[in-house]
Amino acid sequence: MALSIPVLGCVAALLLAIYKFIIYPAVLSPLAKIPTANLSSRISPLWINYVRWANLENNTLYGLHKRFGPIVQLGPNELSVNTYEGGLKTIYTGNFHKTEFYKNRFTNYGTENSFTMIDKTAHSTRKRMLSNIYSKSVVLASPTIKETTKSVLYERLLPIFAKAADNNDAIDVHRLDYAYAMDSFMAYQFGLSHGSDFIRDVEKRNWYLDNFFGRRPWIYWITEHPRLVEIASQIGLNIVPRWVDQSTDDLESWQIGICDKAEELLTTNPSIASADPGNFPAIFATERAQFQKADGANSKMIASDMYDHNAAAHETSGDTLTYVYYELSRRPELQDALRVELQTLSPQFPPPGTPVTDITLPDPKSVDQLPLLDSVLQETLRRWVAVPGPQFRRTPAQGCSLAGYDNIPGGVRVSCLAYSLHRNPDAFPEPEEWKPERWLHATEESLKEMRRWFWAWGSGGNMCIGSNFATHSMKHAIAAIYSNFTTEVVDAEGIEQAEGFTAGPVGDKLVLRFRRV
């Protein structure tokens, strides 16, 4: 009996589907030549989705690159790359646009910010609004930073360590590091009077951090499957608990309230920059002025940027400082060497208890140029990189070549991750070891190679805009502390780094004992 036309149509559709979704991706696609993470990865994203859901991505990808080399296929339309030439350099300085990952995860107030912008031209325009206020020359010379640094260090942070030292008390520094990072950044962003005071206000600090980090277990669904979350909620199935949205709303309300106060301050006191630099909202004022010059101030856009910047600042710098203190606390002889270097500054960092009005801090340029201090921070940023996870991009429409493989089609999701890049033994011998001396004693050739693979701040047009301020803030905290105290580890259980796009200690703690010098 002859087959009917509908049956023939179904058979043809089935054969076409088998070819398109199985035979082509598994055998004929240019990606089929690339080593694959899992037998199913050629034809299905289920494996990599499971790895992300289980929060195992960074170590898993690192293991794959050690096994298979510089490029690995993770899914039918996704690649992980771990090389400089034909990888990091090509992807992040070329015409590779961001993916929806950034919009899904980092949008605030339903409004895009500079970090979430996919279009490179729009991102470049927004970034230029703030590039000067974040530049190294401005950061090192800023009257606002000069005043806020003295206040945050000597009125807030150092008295806590001095009290702990005098009472022989051990102190958990991890959340305090988040507090210092947030307070020092928001003082530059909004001024001392309107920025956070998380160092002294422990209740507010814990409210913020509990809300901020409490949402983390549901980030996978929000980032990778937002449409599924939305559809499920419409039929009464809450994949993401409602309190997660409430936490986001509460944090956004707190942030925009600070923006409103800064707006009122600038409106009522336009000369505050010169009259009272410690209370001048320098970053907010800069972007506000740029928007007014362009097409009028947009409060939601500014607020979205401000929220994104201080959220990134407190988490990344806070985690980095925790690991700096951990590594130094295990090496008293290195603390001594660092203190000897700090004593070459003139003036030196004064002892805690010195009135702020009597303090003249060392020249920020001199602090920045201290070689051992710089090596300690640089090696911590390498070994314990605060943003270890993949940075996603899309291959350009015309296709490209990556890691020696040609004809990779357009629209493929590709990424490098600092966690793997920083563990390249050819650039960083004994990569799991924390060795500041690798930066101090490197040959010019070795130093050049390390810098090529070093990716703590990203690269290209999307390089971290706040790197200069973060470096200044962290170096001043380290310098002020180790000029006046020694530290030793009391409890570092769980110090190993968690998984995630950003990541700190698994145990969310580091307990130290401080002793006055």
CSV table of N, CA, C and O in Angstrom, one decimal, residues 57-115:
chain,number,residue,atom,x,y,z
A,57,GLU,N,31.0,24.9,38.0
A,57,GLU,CA,31.5,25.2,36.7
A,57,GLU,C,33.0,25.5,36.6
A,57,GLU,O,33.7,25.0,35.7
A,58,ASN,N,33.5,26.3,37.5
A,58,ASN,CA,34.9,26.8,37.4
A,58,ASN,C,35.9,25.6,37.4
A,58,ASN,O,36.8,25.5,36.6
A,59,ASN,N,35.8,24.8,38.5
A,59,ASN,CA,36.7,23.6,38.6
A,59,ASN,C,36.5,22.6,37.5
A,59,ASN,O,37.4,22.0,37.0
A,60,THR,N,35.2,22.5,37.0
A,60,THR,CA,34.9,21.5,35.9
A,60,THR,C,35.6,22.0,34.6
A,60,THR,O,36.3,21.2,34.0
A,61,LEU,N,35.5,23.2,34.3
A,61,LEU,CA,36.1,23.8,33.1
A,61,LEU,C,37.6,23.7,33.2
A,61,LEU,O,38.3,23.4,32.2
A,62,TYR,N,38.1,24.0,34.3
A,62,TYR,CA,39.6,24.0,34.5
A,62,TYR,C,40.1,22.5,34.3
A,62,TYR,O,41.1,22.3,33.6
A,63,GLY,N,39.4,21.6,34.8
A,63,GLY,CA,39.7,20.2,34.6
A,63,GLY,C,39.6,19.8,33.1
A,63,GLY,O,40.5,19.0,32.6
A,64,LEU,N,38.6,20.2,32.4
A,64,LEU,CA,38.5,19.9,31.0
A,64,LEU,C,39.6,20.5,30.2
A,64,LEU,O,40.2,19.8,29.3
A,65,HIS,N,40.0,21.7,30.5
A,65,HIS,CA,41.1,22.3,29.7
A,65,HIS,C,42.5,21.6,30.1
A,65,HIS,O,43.3,21.5,29.1
A,66,LYS,N,42.7,21.2,31.3
A,66,LYS,CA,43.9,20.4,31.6
A,66,LYS,C,43.9,19.1,30.8
A,66,LYS,O,44.9,18.6,30.3
A,67,ARG,N,42.7,18.5,30.5
A,67,ARG,CA,42.6,17.3,29.9
A,67,ARG,C,42.6,17.4,28.3
A,67,ARG,O,43.3,16.6,27.6
A,68,PHE,N,41.9,18.4,27.8
A,68,PHE,CA,41.7,18.5,26.4
A,68,PHE,C,42.5,19.6,25.7
A,68,PHE,O,42.5,19.6,24.4
A,69,GLY,N,43.0,20.6,26.4
A,69,GLY,CA,43.7,21.6,25.8
A,69,GLY,C,43.0,23.0,25.8
A,69,GLY,O,42.1,23.2,26.6
A,70,PRO,N,43.3,23.8,24.8
A,70,PRO,CA,42.9,25.2,24.9
A,70,PRO,C,41.4,25.5,24.5
A,70,PRO,O,40.9,26.6,24.7
A,71,ILE,N,40.7,24.5,23.9
A,71,ILE,CA,39.3,24.8,23.6
A,71,ILE,C,38.5,23.5,23.7
A,71,ILE,O,39.0,22.4,23.4
A,72,VAL,N,37.3,23.7,24.3
A,72,VAL,CA,36.4,22.6,24.6
A,72,VAL,C,35.0,23.0,24.2
A,72,VAL,O,34.6,24.1,24.5
A,73,GLN,N,34.3,22.0,23.6
A,73,GLN,CA,32.8,22.3,23.4
A,73,GLN,C,32.0,21.9,24.6
A,73,GLN,O,32.1,20.7,25.1
A,74,LEU,N,31.2,22.8,25.0
A,74,LEU,CA,30.4,22.5,26.2
A,74,LEU,C,28.9,22.2,25.9
A,74,LEU,O,28.3,21.5,26.7
A,75,GLY,N,28.5,22.6,24.8
A,75,GLY,CA,27.1,22.4,24.3
A,75,GLY,C,27.0,22.5,22.8
A,75,GLY,O,28.0,22.9,22.2
A,76,PRO,N,25.9,22.3,22.2
A,76,PRO,CA,25.8,22.4,20.7
A,76,PRO,C,26.2,23.7,20.2
A,76,PRO,O,26.7,23.8,19.0
A,77,ASN,N,26.1,24.8,21.0
A,77,ASN,CA,26.4,26.1,20.5
A,77,ASN,C,27.3,26.9,21.5
A,77,ASN,O,27.1,28.1,21.7
A,78,GLU,N,28.2,26.2,22.2
A,78,GLU,CA,29.0,26.8,23.2
A,78,GLU,C,30.4,26.3,23.3
A,78,GLU,O,30.5,25.0,23.3
A,79,LEU,N,31.3,27.1,23.5
A,79,LEU,CA,32.8,26.8,23.6
A,79,LEU,C,33.4,27.5,24.8
A,79,LEU,O,33.1,28.6,25.1
A,80,SER,N,34.3,26.8,25.5
A,80,SER,CA,35.2,27.4,26.5
A,80,SER,C,36.6,27.4,25.9
A,80,SER,O,37.1,26.4,25.3
A,81,VAL,N,37.2,28.6,26.1
A,81,VAL,CA,38.6,28.8,25.5
A,81,VAL,C,39.5,29.1,26.6
A,81,VAL,O,39.2,29.9,27.5
A,82,ASN,N,40.7,28.6,26.6
A,82,ASN,CA,41.7,28.8,27.6
A,82,ASN,C,43.1,29.0,27.0
A,82,ASN,O,44.0,28.2,27.2
A,83,THR,N,43.2,30.1,26.2
A,83,THR,CA,44.5,30.4,25.6
A,83,THR,C,44.5,31.9,25.4
A,83,THR,O,43.4,32.6,25.3
A,84,TYR,N,45.7,32.5,25.2
A,84,TYR,CA,45.8,34.0,25.0
A,84,TYR,C,45.6,34.3,23.5
A,84,TYR,O,44.7,34.9,23.0
A,85,GLU,N,46.6,33.8,22.7
A,85,GLU,CA,46.5,34.0,21.2
A,85,GLU,C,45.4,33.1,20.7
A,85,GLU,O,45.4,31.9,21.0
A,86,GLY,N,44.5,33.6,19.9
A,86,GLY,CA,43.4,32.8,19.4
A,86,GLY,C,42.3,32.5,20.4
A,86,GLY,O,41.5,31.7,20.2
A,87,GLY,N,42.4,33.2,21.5
A,87,GLY,CA,41.4,33.0,22.6
A,87,GLY,C,41.1,34.3,23.2
A,87,GLY,O,40.4,35.2,22.7
A,88,LEU,N,41.6,34.6,24.4
A,88,LEU,CA,41.4,35.8,25.2
A,88,LEU,C,41.6,37.0,24.3
A,88,LEU,O,40.7,37.9,24.3
A,89,LYS,N,42.7,37.1,23.6
A,89,LYS,CA,43.0,38.3,22.8
A,89,LYS,C,42.0,38.5,21.7
A,89,LYS,O,41.5,39.6,21.5
A,90,THR,N,41.6,37.4,21.0
A,90,THR,CA,40.7,37.5,19.9
A,90,THR,C,39.3,37.9,20.4
A,90,THR,O,38.6,38.7,19.8
A,91,ILE,N,38.8,37.2,21.4
A,91,ILE,CA,37.5,37.3,21.9
A,91,ILE,C,37.2,38.7,22.5
A,91,ILE,O,36.2,39.4,22.2
A,92,TYR,N,38.1,39.1,23.4
A,92,TYR,CA,37.8,40.3,24.2
A,92,TYR,C,38.3,41.6,23.7
A,92,TYR,O,38.0,42.7,24.3
A,93,THR,N,39.1,41.6,22.6
A,93,THR,CA,39.5,42.8,22.0
A,93,THR,C,38.9,42.9,20.5
A,93,THR,O,39.2,43.8,19.8
A,94,GLY,N,38.1,41.9,20.1
A,94,GLY,CA,37.6,41.8,18.8
A,94,GLY,C,36.1,42.2,18.8
A,94,GLY,O,35.5,42.7,19.8
A,95,ASN,N,35.4,41.8,17.7
A,95,ASN,CA,34.0,42.2,17.6
A,95,ASN,C,33.1,41.1,18.1
A,95,ASN,O,32.2,40.6,17.4
A,96,PHE,N,33.3,40.7,19.4
A,96,PHE,CA,32.5,39.7,20.0
A,96,PHE,C,31.6,40.4,21.1
A,96,PHE,O,32.1,41.0,22.0
A,97,HIS,N,30.3,40.4,20.9
A,97,HIS,CA,29.4,41.1,21.8
A,97,HIS,C,29.1,40.3,23.0
A,97,HIS,O,29.2,39.0,23.0
A,98,LYS,N,28.7,40.9,24.1
A,98,LYS,CA,28.2,40.2,25.2
A,98,LYS,C,26.9,39.4,24.9
A,98,LYS,O,26.2,39.7,23.9
A,99,THR,N,26.6,38.5,25.8
A,99,THR,CA,25.4,37.7,25.7
A,99,THR,C,24.3,38.3,26.7
A,99,THR,O,24.5,39.2,27.5
A,100,GLU,N,23.1,37.6,26.6
A,100,GLU,CA,22.0,38.0,27.5
A,100,GLU,C,22.4,37.7,29.0
A,100,GLU,O,21.6,38.2,29.9
A,101,PHE,N,23.4,36.9,29.3
A,101,PHE,CA,23.8,36.6,30.6
A,101,PHE,C,23.9,37.8,31.5
A,101,PHE,O,23.4,37.8,32.6
A,102,TYR,N,24.4,38.9,31.0
A,102,TYR,CA,24.7,40.1,31.7
A,102,TYR,C,23.4,40.8,32.0
A,102,TYR,O,23.2,41.3,33.2
A,103,LYS,N,22.5,40.9,31.0
A,103,LYS,CA,21.2,41.6,31.3
A,103,LYS,C,20.4,40.8,32.3
A,103,LYS,O,19.8,41.4,33.2
A,104,ASN,N,20.4,39.5,32.2
A,104,ASN,CA,19.6,38.7,33.1
A,104,ASN,C,20.1,38.8,34.5
A,104,ASN,O,19.2,38.7,35.4
A,105,ARG,N,21.3,38.9,34.7
A,105,ARG,CA,21.9,38.8,36.1
A,105,ARG,C,22.1,40.2,36.7
A,105,ARG,O,22.0,40.3,37.9
A,106,PHE,N,22.5,41.2,35.9
A,106,PHE,CA,23.0,42.4,36.5
A,106,PHE,C,22.1,43.7,36.2
A,106,PHE,O,22.5,44.8,36.6
A,107,THR,N,21.0,43.5,35.6
A,107,THR,CA,20.1,44.6,35.4
A,107,THR,C,19.5,45.1,36.8
A,107,THR,O,19.1,44.2,37.6
A,108,ASN,N,19.4,46.4,37.0
A,108,ASN,CA,18.8,46.9,38.2
A,108,ASN,C,17.7,47.9,37.8
A,108,ASN,O,17.8,48.6,36.8
A,109,TYR,N,16.6,47.9,38.6
A,109,TYR,CA,15.5,48.7,38.4
A,109,TYR,C,14.8,48.5,37.0
A,109,TYR,O,14.2,49.4,36.4
A,110,GLY,N,15.1,47.3,36.4
A,110,GLY,CA,14.6,47.0,35.1
A,110,GLY,C,15.2,47.9,34.0
A,110,GLY,O,14.7,48.0,32.9
A,111,THR,N,16.4,48.4,34.4
A,111,THR,CA,17.1,49.4,33.5
A,111,THR,C,18.5,48.9,33.3
A,111,THR,O,19.2,48.6,34.2
A,112,GLU,N,19.0,48.9,32.0
A,112,GLU,CA,20.3,48.5,31.7
A,112,GLU,C,21.3,49.5,32.3
A,112,GLU,O,21.1,50.7,32.5
A,113,ASN,N,22.5,49.0,32.6
A,113,ASN,CA,23.6,49.8,33.0
A,113,ASN,C,24.8,49.5,32.2
A,113,ASN,O,24.7,48.6,31.2
A,114,SER,N,25.9,50.1,32.4
A,114,SER,CA,27.1,49.9,31.5
A,114,SER,C,27.5,48.5,31.5
A,114,SER,O,28.0,48.0,30.4
A,115,PHE,N,27.4,47.7,32.6
A,115,PHE,CA,27.9,46.4,32.6
A,115,PHE,C,26.9,45.4,31.8
A,115,PHE,O,27.4,44.4,31.3
